[in-house]
Tab-separated table of C-alpha atoms in Angstrom:
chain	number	residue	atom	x	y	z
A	1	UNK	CA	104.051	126.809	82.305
A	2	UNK	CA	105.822	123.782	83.522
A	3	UNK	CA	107.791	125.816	85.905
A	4	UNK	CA	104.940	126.833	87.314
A	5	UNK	CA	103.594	123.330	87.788
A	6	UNK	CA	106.623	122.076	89.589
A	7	UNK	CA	107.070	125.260	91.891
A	8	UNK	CA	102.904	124.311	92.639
A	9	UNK	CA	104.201	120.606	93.631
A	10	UNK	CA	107.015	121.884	95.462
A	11	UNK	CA	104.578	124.389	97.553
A	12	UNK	CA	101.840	121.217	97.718
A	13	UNK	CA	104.721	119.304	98.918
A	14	UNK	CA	105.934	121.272	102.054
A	15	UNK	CA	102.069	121.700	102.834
A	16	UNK	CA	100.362	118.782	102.888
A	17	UNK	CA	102.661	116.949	105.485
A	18	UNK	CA	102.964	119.212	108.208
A	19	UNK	CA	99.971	118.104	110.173
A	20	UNK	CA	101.674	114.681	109.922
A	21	UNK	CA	105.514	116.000	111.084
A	22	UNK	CA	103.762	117.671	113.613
A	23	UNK	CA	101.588	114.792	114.707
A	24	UNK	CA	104.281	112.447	114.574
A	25	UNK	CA	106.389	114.582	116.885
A	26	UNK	CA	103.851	115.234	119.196
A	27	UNK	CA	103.545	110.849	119.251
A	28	UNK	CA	106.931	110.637	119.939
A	29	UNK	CA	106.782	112.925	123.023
A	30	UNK	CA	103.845	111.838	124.239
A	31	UNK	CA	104.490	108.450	123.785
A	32	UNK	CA	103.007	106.245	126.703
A	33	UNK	CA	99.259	108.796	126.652
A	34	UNK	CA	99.326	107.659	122.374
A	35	UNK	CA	99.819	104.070	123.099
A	36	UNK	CA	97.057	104.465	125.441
A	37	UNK	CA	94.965	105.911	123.422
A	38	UNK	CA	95.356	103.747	120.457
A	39	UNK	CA	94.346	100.685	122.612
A	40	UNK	CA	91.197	102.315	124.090
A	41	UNK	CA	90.852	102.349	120.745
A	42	UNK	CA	91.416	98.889	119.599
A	43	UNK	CA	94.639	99.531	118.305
A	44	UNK	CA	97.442	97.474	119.281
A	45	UNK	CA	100.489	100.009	120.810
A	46	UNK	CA	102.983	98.053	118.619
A	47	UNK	CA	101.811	99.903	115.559
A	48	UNK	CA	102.997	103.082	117.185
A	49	UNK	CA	106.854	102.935	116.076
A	50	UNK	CA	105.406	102.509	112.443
A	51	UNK	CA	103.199	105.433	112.542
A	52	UNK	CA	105.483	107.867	114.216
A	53	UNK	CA	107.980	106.527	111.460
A	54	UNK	CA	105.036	107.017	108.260
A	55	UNK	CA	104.217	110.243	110.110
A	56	UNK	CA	107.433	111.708	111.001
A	57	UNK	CA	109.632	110.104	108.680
A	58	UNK	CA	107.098	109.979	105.810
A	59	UNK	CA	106.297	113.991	106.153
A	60	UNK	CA	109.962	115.010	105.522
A	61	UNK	CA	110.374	112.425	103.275
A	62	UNK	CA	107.314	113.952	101.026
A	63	UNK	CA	108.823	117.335	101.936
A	64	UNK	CA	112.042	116.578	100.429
A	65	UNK	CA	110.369	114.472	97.510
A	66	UNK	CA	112.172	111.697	98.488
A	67	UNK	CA	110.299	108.328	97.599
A	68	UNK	CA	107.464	110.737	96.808
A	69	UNK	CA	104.842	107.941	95.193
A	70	UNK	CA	105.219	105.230	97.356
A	71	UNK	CA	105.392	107.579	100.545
A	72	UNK	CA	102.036	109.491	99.393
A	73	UNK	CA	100.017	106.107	98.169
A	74	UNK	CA	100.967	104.608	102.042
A	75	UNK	CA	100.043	108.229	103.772
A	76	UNK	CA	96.505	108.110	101.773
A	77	UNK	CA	95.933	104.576	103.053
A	78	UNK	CA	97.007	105.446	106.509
A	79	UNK	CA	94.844	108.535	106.496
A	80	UNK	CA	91.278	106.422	105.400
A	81	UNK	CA	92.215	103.892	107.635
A	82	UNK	CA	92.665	106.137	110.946
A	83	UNK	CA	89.308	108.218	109.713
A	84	UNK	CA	87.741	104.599	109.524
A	85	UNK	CA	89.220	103.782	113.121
A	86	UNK	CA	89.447	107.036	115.221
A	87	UNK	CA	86.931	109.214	113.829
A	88	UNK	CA	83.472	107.202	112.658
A	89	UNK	CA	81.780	107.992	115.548
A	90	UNK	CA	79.426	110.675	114.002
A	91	UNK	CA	77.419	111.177	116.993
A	92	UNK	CA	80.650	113.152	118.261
A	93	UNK	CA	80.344	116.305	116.667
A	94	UNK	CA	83.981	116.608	115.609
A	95	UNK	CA	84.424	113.204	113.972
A	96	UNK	CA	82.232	114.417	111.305
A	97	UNK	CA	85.064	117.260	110.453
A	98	UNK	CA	87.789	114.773	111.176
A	99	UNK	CA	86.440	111.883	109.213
A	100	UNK	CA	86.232	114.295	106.000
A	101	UNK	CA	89.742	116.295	106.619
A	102	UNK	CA	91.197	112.529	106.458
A	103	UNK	CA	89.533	111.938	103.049
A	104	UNK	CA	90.168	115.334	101.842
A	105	UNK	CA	93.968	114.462	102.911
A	106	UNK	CA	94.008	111.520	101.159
A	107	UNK	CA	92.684	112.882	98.116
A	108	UNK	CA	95.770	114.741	97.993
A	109	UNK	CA	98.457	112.253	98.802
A	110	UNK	CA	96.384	110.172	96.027
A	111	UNK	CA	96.510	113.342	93.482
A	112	UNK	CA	100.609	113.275	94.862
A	113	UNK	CA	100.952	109.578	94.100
A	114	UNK	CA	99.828	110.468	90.386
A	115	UNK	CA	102.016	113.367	89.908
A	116	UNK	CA	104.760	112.735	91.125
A	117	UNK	CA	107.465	114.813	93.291
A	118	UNK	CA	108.215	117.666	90.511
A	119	UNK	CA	111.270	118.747	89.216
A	120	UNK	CA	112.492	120.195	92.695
A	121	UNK	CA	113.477	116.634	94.687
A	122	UNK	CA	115.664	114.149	95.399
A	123	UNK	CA	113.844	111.466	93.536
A	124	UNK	CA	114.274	113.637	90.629
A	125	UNK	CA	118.370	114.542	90.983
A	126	UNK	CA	118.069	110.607	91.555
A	127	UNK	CA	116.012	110.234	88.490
A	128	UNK	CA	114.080	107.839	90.187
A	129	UNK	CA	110.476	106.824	89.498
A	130	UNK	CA	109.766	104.782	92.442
């Protein structure tokens, strides 16, 4: 049964970031209109490096179960922070949807952050606990 448990993390793992990879790609191509964005938002554009980085980098990091816990506990706090700042608008239709996909997400990153990254990742050839 505990291959099947670590083949389910492995699957969970190369799921739950792609929305992020791909977000963080489409950041880093459309730089200067996300920078914008952010500060019509209140944001300040310096953050933007760090998010492409927790987006991008973070994604195939979780992929590759590389720093798996701490990775997942920062995405989860990322995630209720941007559905606190981008999407609590509720008199937008869609920010309803968006503000509970961002706490379903984190619910998973904080299910990940308990877990662990499973037998098939780096942290565990590393044997690392992080």
């Amino acid at each position: 049964m505990k291959k099947f448990e670590d083949v389910g993390i492995l699957v969970a793992r190369i799921l739950m970031p792609v929305l992020f990879i791909v977000s963080g790609w489409g950041k880093i191509t459309g730089y200067a209109g996300t920078q914008q964005y952010m500060e019509a938002m209140g944001v300040p554009g310096f953050f933007l490096p760090l998010t492409i980085l927790l987006e991008f980098g973070g994604g195939l990091a979780i992929i590759f179960g590389f720093l798996t816990r701490t990775t997942a506990i920062i995405t989860a706090l990322f995630t209720l922070m941007t559905a606190f700042l981008f999407h609590i608008d509720f008199s937008q239709a869609p920010n309803s949807i968006m503000f509970m996909k961002n706490l379903t997400i984190a619910g998973g990153f904080l299910l990940l952050t308990i877990t662990g990254p499973g037998a098939f990742s780096i942290d565990r050839i590393l044997n690392k606990k992080w």
